[in-house]
Coordinates of C-alpha atoms in Angstrom, one line a residue:
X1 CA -4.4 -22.5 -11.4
X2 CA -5.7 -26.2 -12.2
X3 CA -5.3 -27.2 -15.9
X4 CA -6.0 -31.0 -17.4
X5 CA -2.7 -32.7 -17.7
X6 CA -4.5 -35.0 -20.5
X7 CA -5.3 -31.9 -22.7
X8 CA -1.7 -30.1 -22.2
X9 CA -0.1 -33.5 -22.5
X10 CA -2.1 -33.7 -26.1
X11 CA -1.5 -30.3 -26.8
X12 CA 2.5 -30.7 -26.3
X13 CA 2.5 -33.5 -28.5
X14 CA 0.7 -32.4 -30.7
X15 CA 2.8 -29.1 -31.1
X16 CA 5.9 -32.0 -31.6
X17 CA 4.2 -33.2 -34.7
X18 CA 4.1 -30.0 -36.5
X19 CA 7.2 -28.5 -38.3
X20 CA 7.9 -25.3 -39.4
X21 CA 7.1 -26.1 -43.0
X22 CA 3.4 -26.7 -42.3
X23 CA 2.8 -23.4 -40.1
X24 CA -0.1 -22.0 -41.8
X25 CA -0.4 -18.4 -42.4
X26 CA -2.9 -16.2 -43.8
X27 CA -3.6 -13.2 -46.3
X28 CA -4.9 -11.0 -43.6
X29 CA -2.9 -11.7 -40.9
X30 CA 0.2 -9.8 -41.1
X31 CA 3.3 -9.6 -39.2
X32 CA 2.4 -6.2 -37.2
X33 CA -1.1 -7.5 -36.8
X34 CA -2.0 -7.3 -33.0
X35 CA -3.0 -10.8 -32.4
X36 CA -0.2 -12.2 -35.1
X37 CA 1.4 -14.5 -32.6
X38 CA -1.4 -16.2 -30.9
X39 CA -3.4 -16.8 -33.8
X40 CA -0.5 -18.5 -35.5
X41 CA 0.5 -20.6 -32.3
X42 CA -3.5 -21.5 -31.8
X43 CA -3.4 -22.9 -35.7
X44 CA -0.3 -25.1 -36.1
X45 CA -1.7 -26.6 -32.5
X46 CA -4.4 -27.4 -34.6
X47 CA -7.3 -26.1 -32.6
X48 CA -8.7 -23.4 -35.1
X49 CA -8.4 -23.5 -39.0
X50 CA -8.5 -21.0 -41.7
X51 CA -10.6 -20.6 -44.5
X52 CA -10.3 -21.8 -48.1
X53 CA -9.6 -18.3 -49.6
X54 CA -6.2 -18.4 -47.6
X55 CA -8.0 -15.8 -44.6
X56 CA -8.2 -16.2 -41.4
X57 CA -10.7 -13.3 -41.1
X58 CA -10.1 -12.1 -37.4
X59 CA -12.5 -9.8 -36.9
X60 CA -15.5 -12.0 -37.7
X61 CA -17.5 -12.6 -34.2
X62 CA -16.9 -16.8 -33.2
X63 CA -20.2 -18.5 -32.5
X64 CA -21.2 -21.0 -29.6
X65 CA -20.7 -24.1 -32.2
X66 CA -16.9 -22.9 -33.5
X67 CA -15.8 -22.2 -29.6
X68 CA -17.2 -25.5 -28.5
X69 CA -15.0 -27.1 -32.0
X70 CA -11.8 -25.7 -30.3
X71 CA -12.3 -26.5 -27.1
X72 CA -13.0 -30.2 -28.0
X73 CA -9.8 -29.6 -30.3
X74 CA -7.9 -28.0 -27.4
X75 CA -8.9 -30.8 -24.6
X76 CA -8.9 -33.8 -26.9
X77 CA -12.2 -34.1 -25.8
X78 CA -13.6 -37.8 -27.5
X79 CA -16.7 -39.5 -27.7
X80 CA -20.6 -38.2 -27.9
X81 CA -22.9 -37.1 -25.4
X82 CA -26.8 -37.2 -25.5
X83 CA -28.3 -34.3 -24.4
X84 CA -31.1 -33.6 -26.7
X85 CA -31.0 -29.8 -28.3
X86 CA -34.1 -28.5 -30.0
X87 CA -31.8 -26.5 -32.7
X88 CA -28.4 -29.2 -33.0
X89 CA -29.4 -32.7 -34.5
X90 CA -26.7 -35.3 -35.7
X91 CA -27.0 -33.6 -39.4
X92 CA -25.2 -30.4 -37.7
X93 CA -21.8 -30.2 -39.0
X94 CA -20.3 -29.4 -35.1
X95 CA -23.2 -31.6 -33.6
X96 CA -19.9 -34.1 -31.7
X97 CA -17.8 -31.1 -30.3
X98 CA -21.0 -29.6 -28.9
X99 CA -22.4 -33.0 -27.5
X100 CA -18.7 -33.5 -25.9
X101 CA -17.9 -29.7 -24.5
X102 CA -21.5 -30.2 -23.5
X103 CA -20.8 -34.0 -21.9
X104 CA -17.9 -31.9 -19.9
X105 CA -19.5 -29.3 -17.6
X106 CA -18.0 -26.9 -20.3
X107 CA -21.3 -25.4 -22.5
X108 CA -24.2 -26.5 -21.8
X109 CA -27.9 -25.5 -23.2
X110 CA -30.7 -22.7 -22.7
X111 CA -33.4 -23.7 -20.2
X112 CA -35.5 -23.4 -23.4
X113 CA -33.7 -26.6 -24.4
X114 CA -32.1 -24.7 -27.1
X115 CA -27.9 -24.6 -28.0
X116 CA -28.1 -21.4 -29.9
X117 CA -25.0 -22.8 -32.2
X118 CA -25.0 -19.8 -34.3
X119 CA -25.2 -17.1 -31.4
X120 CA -21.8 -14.8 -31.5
X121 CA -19.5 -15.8 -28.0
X122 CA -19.5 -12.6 -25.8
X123 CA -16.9 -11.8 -23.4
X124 CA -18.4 -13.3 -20.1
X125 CA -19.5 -16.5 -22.0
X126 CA -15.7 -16.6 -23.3
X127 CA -14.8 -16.1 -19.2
X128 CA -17.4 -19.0 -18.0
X129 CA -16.0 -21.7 -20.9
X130 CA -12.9 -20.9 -20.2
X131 CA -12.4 -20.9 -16.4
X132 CA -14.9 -25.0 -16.6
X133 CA -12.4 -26.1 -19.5
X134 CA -9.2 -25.1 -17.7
X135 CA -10.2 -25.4 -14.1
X136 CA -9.2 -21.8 -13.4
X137 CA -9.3 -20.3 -10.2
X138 CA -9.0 -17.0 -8.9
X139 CA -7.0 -15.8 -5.5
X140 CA -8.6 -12.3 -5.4
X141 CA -11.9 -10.3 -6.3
X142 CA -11.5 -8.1 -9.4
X143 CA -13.2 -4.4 -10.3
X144 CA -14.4 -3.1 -13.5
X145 CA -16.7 0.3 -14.1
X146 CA -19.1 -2.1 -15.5
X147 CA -18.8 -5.0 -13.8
X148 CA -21.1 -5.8 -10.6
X149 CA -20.1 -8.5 -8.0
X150 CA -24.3 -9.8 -8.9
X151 CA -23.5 -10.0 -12.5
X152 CA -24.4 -14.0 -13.3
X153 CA -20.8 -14.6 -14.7
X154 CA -18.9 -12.9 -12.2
X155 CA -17.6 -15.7 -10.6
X156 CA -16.5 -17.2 -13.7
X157 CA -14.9 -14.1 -15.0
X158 CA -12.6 -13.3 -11.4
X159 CA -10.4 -16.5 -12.5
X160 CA -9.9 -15.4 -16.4
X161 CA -8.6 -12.3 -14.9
X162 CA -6.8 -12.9 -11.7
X163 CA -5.1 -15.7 -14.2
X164 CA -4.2 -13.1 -16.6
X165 CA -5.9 -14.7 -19.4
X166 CA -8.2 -12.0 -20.1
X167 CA -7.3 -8.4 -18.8
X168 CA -10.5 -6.2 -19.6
X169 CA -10.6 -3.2 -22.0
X170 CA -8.3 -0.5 -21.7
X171 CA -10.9 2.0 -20.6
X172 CA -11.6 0.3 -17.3
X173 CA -14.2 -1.7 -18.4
X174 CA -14.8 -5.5 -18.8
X175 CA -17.7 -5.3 -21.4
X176 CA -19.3 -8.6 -20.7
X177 CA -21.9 -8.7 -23.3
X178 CA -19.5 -7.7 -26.3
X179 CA -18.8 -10.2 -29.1
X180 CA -15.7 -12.3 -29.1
X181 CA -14.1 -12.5 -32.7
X182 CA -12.1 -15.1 -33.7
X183 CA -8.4 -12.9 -33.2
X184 CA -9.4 -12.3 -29.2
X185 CA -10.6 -15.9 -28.6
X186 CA -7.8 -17.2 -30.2
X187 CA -5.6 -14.7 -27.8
X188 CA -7.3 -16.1 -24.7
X189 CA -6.8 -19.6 -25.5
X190 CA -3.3 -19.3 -26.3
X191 CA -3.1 -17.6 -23.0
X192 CA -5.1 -20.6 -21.5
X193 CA -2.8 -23.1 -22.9
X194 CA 0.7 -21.6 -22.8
X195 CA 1.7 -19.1 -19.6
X196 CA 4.1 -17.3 -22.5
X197 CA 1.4 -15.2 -23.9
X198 CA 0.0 -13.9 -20.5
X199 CA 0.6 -10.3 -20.2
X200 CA 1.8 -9.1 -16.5
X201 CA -1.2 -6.5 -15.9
X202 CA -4.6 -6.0 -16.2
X203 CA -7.1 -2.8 -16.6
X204 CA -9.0 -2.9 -13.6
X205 CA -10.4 0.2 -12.5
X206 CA -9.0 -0.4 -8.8
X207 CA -10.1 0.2 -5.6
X208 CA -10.3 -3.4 -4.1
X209 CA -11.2 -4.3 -0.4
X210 CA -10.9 -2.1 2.7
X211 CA -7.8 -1.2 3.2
X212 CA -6.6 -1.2 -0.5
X213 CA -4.5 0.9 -2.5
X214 CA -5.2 0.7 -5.9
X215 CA -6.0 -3.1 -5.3
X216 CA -2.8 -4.0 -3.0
X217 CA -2.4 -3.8 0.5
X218 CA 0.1 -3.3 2.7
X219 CA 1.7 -6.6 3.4
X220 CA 1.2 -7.8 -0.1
X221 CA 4.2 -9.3 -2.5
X222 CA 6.1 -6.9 -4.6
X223 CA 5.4 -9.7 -7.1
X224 CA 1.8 -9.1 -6.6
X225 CA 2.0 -5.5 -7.2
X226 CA 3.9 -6.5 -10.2
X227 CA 1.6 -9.0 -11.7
X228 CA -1.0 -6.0 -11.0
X229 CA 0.1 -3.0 -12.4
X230 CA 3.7 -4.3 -14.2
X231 CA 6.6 -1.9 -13.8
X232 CA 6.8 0.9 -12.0
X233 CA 7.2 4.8 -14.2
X234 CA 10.2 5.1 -11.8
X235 CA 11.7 3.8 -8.6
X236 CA 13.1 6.4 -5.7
X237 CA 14.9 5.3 -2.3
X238 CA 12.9 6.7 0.1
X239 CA 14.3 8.3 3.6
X240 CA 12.5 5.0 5.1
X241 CA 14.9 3.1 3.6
X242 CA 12.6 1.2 1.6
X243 CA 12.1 2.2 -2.4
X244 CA 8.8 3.8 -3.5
X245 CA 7.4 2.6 -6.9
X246 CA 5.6 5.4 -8.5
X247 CA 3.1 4.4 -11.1
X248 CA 1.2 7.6 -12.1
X249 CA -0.3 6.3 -16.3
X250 CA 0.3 10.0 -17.2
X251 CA 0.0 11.4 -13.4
X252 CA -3.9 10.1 -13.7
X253 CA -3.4 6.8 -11.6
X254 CA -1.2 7.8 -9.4
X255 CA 0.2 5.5 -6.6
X256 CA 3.4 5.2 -4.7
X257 CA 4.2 2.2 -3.2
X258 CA 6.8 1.2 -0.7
X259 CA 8.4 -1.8 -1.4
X260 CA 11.4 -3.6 0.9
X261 CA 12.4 -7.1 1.0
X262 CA 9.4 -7.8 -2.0
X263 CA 7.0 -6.7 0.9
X264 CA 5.0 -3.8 0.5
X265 CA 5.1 -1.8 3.8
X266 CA 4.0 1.9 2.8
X267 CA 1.1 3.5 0.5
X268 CA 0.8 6.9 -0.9
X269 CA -1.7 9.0 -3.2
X270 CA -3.4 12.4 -3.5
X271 CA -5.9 10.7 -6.4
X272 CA -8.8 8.3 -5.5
X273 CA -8.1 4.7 -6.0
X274 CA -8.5 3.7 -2.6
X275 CA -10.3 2.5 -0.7
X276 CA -10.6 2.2 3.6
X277 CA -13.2 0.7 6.4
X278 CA -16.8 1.8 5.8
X279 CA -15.7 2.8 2.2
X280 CA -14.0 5.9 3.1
X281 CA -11.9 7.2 0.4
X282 CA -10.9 10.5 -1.5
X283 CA -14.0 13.1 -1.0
X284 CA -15.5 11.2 2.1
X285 CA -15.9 13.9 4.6
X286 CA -13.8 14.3 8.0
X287 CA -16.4 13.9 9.9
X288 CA -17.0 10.1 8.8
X289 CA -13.2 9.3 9.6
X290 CA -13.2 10.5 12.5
X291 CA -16.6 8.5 13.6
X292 CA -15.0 5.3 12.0
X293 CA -11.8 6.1 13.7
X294 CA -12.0 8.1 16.4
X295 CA -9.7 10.9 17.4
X296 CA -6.3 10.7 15.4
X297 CA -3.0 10.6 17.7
X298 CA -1.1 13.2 18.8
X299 CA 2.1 11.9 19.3
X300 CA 4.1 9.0 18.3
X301 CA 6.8 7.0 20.5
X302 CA 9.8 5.7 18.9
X303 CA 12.1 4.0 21.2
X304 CA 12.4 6.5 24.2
X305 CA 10.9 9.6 22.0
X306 CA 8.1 10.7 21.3
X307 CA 7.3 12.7 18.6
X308 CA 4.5 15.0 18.6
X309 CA 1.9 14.9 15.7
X310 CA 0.4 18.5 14.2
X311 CA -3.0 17.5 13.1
X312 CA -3.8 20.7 11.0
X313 CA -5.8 19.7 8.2
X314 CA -5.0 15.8 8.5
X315 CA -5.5 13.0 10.9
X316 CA -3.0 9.9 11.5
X317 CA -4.4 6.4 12.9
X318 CA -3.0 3.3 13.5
X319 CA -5.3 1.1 12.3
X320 CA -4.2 -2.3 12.4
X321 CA -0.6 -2.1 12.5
X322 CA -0.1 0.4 9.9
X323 CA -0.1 4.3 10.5
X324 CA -2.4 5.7 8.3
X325 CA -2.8 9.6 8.1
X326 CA -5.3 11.0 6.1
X327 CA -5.1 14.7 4.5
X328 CA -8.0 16.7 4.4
X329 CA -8.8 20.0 2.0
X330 CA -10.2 22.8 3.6
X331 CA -11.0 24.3 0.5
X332 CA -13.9 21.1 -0.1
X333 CA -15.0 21.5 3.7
X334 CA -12.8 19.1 5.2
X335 CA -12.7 16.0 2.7
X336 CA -10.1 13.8 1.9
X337 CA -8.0 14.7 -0.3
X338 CA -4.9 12.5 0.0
X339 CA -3.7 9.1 2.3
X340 CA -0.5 7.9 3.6
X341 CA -0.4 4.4 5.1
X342 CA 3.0 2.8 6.4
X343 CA 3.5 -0.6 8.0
X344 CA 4.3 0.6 12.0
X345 CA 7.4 -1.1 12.5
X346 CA 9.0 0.7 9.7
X347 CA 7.5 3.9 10.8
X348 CA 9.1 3.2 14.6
X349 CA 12.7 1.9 12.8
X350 CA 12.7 6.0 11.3
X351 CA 14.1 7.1 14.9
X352 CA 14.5 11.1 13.3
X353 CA 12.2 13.7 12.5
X354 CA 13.7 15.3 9.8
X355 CA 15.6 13.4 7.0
X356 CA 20.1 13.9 7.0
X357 CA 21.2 16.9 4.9
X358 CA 22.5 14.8 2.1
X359 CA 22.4 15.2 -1.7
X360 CA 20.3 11.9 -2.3
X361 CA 18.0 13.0 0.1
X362 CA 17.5 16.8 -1.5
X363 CA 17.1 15.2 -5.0
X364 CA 14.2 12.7 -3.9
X365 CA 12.5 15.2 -2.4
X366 CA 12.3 17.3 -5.4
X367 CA 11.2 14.7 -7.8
X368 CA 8.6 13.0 -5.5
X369 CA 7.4 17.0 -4.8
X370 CA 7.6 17.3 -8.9
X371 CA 5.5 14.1 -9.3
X372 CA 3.1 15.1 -6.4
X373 CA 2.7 18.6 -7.1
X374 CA 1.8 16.8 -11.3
X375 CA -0.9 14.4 -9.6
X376 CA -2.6 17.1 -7.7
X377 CA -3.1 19.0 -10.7
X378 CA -4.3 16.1 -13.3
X379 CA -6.7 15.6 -10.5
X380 CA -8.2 19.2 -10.6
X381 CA -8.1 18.4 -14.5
X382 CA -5.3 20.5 -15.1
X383 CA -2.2 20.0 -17.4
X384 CA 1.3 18.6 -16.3
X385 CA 4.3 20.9 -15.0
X386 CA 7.0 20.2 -17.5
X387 CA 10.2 20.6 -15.2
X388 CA 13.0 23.7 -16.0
X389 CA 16.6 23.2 -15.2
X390 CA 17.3 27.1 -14.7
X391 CA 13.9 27.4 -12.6
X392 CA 15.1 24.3 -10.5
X393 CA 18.5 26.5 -10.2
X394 CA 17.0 29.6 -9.4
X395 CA 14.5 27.8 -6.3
X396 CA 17.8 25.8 -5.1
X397 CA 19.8 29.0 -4.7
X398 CA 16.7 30.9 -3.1
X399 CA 16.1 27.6 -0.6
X400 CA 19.8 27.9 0.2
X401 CA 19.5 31.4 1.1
X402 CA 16.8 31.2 3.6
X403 CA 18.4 28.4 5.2
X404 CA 21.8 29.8 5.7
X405 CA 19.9 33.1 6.5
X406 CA 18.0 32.5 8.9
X407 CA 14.9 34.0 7.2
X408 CA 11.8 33.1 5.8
X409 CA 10.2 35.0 3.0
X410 CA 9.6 35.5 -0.9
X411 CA 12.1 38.6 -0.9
X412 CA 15.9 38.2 0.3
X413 CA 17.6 40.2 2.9
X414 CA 18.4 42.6 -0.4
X415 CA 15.1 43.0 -1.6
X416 CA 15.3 40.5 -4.8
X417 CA 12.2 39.0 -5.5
X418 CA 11.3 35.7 -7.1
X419 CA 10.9 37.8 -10.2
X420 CA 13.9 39.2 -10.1
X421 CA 15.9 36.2 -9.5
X422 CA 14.0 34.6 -12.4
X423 CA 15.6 37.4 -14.7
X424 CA 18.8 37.9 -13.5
X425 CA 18.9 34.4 -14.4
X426 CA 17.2 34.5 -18.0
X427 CA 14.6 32.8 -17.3
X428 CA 11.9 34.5 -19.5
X429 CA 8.1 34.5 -18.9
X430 CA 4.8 35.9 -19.7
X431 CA 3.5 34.8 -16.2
X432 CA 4.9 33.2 -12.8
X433 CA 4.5 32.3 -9.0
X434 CA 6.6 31.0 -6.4
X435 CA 5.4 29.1 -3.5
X436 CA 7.3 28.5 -0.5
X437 CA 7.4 26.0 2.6
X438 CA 9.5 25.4 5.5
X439 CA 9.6 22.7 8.1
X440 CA 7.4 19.9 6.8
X441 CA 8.6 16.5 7.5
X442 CA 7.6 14.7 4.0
X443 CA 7.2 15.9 0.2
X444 CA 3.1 14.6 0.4
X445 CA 2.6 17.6 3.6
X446 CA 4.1 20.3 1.6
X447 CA 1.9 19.8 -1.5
X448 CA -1.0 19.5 1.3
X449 CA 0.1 22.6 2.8
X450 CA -0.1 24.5 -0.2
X451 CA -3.4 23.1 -0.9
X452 CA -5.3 24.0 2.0
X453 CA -3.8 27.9 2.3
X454 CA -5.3 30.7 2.1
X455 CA -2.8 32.8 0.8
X456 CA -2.6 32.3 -2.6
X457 CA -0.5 28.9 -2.6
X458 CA -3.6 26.7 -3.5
X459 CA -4.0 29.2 -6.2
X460 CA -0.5 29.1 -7.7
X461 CA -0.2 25.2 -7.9
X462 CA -3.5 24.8 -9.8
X463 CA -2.6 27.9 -11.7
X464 CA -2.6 27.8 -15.7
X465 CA 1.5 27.2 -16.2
X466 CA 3.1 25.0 -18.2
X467 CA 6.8 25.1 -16.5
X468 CA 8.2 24.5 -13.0
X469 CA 10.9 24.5 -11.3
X470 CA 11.9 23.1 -7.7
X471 CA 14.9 23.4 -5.4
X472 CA 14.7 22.4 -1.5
X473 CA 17.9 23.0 0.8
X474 CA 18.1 22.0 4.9
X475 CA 19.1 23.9 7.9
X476 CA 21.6 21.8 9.7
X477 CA 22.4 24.4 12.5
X478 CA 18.2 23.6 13.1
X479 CA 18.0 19.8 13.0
X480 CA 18.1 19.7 9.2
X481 CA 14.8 21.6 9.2
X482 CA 14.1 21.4 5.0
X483 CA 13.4 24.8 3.1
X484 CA 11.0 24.2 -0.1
X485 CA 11.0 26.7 -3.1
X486 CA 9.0 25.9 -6.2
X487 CA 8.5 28.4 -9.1
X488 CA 5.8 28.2 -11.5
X489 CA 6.2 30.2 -15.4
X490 CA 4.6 30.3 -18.1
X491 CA 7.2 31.1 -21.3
X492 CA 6.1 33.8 -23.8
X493 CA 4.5 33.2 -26.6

């Protein structure tokens, strides 16, 4: 990003000048007030003034005239122009900061030969001013709901954002025709000026280009993933090696990320902010991957094995380096429903089929199937699973059995259902389901599993619960072949 050295220079020197006793402040600008900081820092830099009641008045929409007084006031812009405006003459009382911001690329007139000085700012005239006075530049494209790539000031809003300076509403949306007041512009130039008031994400409604999850793509920096989305809701070591960083905004963004060496090298969702070749994304029909694609592989060689791929109800490509399997739902006649990408060469370095028996291994498993299996159902519209320690309990020991066992079923070798288990162990509940899986490599193909049977498992997932509980044990006399139990209750009223 390009900013004038002569206007930070004046800036910084100016900032020298001012001392703590002459900080202004104002009646209606409080200490919790949102925009507190950068309206304070904006004034004793001198570029915007109060009014003679003592109020600053934030909410009151800035015109054309006052944003082209504090950019000249920002810029140390001198000197007069002479464009002629049918509606500014020299009797106008901002008549030199127009002529001068005007003089400067920076505003400039209707075609009609009119300024409008008195017209409110909106948000993608804020964008175009801002990215001409501070010579902003933008590395990426950027995605709103209502934002089209044709919009006049699109250009000239992709370097406010991609800079951070403005990040878009929280809903998604960049409302480019909504009125700046005098609070928000005063946030955006601050975060113009001074880096220290740029927050670290924005609220774009991601997609991004082909082969983008959520806006990153594999090979991207972890610090461009940060500067994206901020911190992760939590971080887990994968069996890869690397760590996934799960962001989920209450499980309705959900994205997993694999990050190693600040390198992203893996991709995972079962929501829909994603996007690969020929658009295909969650809901686009089997039939168009497999067009754009081809036939997915069966088998995958890693060093001198080869592992064979089962391609029920999913497909796996390698499409430019990266294996990318997509997961279809049978119960939406064959459409995407979820997508894993990994970078191949950390797919090849995983020289095992199933993951070592190990406690750290059992534990992510059950909180990436507890987040997956909470994704799946916020994207059917359906409530979150609150976890239950004595459920969790009750799955582990019932896992454990079937592995040690030998056996494979909802009732033990006794007879004890998942019922009974549930009450010899207190659990109480007006309603409940257990589902079961055994054998599936990764977290992402149980929850897939359950999804497309027809057996009742699809049923149970989406059910109307409110509790879980998960337990998952291997078989190490079988190759560490995992066992999944998950219980699902509601508690009585």
């Amino acid at each position: 990003m390009k900013k004038p050295f002569v206007a930070l220079l004046s800036i910084s020197l100016l900032f020298v000048s001012i001392s703590v006793a002459d900080a202004q402040t104002f009646h209606d600008v409080t200490e919790s007030y949102w925009a507190e900081e950068e309206i304070h820092y904006i004034s004793d830099e001198g570029i915007i003034r109060g009014f003679s009641d003592g109020n600053f008045r934030p909410g009151q929409e800035i015109t054309r005239s006052q944003t082209a007084v504090m950019l000249s006031r920002a810029l140390n812009l001198e000197g007069s122009g002479s464009a002629s405006f049918n509606d500014v003459d020299e009797s106008h009382a901002n008549y030199d900061a127009i002529q001068q911001v005007n003089e400067a690329g920076i505003m400039t007139g209707r075609s009609n030969g009119d300024f409008n000085p008195g017209e409110p700012l909106n948000r993608a005239q804020m964008s175009a001013v801002l990215t001409r006075a501070f010579e902003l530049e933008a590395d990426r494209s950027v995605q709103f709901r209502d934002l089209s790539p044709l919009h006049y000031a699109y250009d000239e809003i992709e370097p406010v954002v991609t800079n951070f300076i403005s990040t878009g509403k929280s809903d998604g949306s960049y409302a480019p025709q909504e009125h700046v007041s005098r609070a928000q512009f005063s946030v955006f130039m601050a975060r113009a000026i001074n880096e220290e008031y740029r927050p670290v994400h924005t609220n774009e409604t991601f997609y991004g280009v082909e082969g983008s999850f959520a806006g990153v793509q594999l090979g991207d920096s972890e610090q461009r993933l940060v500067n994206l989305h901020g911190n992760p809701e939590k971080t887990l070591q994968s069996v890869y090696g690397f760590d996934w960083h799960v962001y989920h905004d209450d499980y309705s963004n959900y994205m997993q990320y694999g990050v190693s060496n600040g390198e992203v090298v893996a991709a995972l969702t079962p929501q829909g902010n994603w996007r690969a070749d020929n658009d295909i994304t969650k809901g686009t029909d089997q039939s168009v991957v497999e067009s754009e694609y081809g036939q997915p592989e069966t088998s995958i060689l890693k060093g001198n094995t080869r592992y064979r791929i089962t391609n029920e109800n999913k497909g796996l490509y390698n499409i430019n380096g990266n294996y990318v399997t997509f997961y279809y739902d049978s119960h939406t006649e064959n459409t995407v429903s979820s997508v894993f990408a990994i970078d191949q060469v950390v797919e090849d370095a995983y020289d095992q089929y199933y993951p070592d028996a190990t406690r750290h291994v059992r534990d992510l498993f059950e909180e990436e199937l507890s987040t997956l299996v909470n994704a799946m159902r916020v994207g059917h519209d359906l409530g979150t699973l609150e976890n239950h320690a004595g459920a969790s309990e009750t799955a582990l020991a019932h896992s454990r059995d079937m592995a040690s066992n030998q056996y494979f079923s909802h009732y033990d070798p006794n007879g004890v259902g998942p019922f009974d288990r549930m009450e010899n162990n207190n659990i109480e509940f007006r309603s409940a389901a257990e589902n079961l899986a055994r054998g599936q490599v990764l977290p992402i193909d149980v929850v897939e599993g359950w999804m497309n049977s027809q057996h009742g498992h699809r049923e149970a997932l989406l059910g109307h619960y409110t509790h879980k509980g998960i337990g998952i044990a291997f078989d190490e006399r079988n190759a560490n072949r995992p066992y999944f139990t998950q219980l699902y209750f509601t508690k009585p009223n």
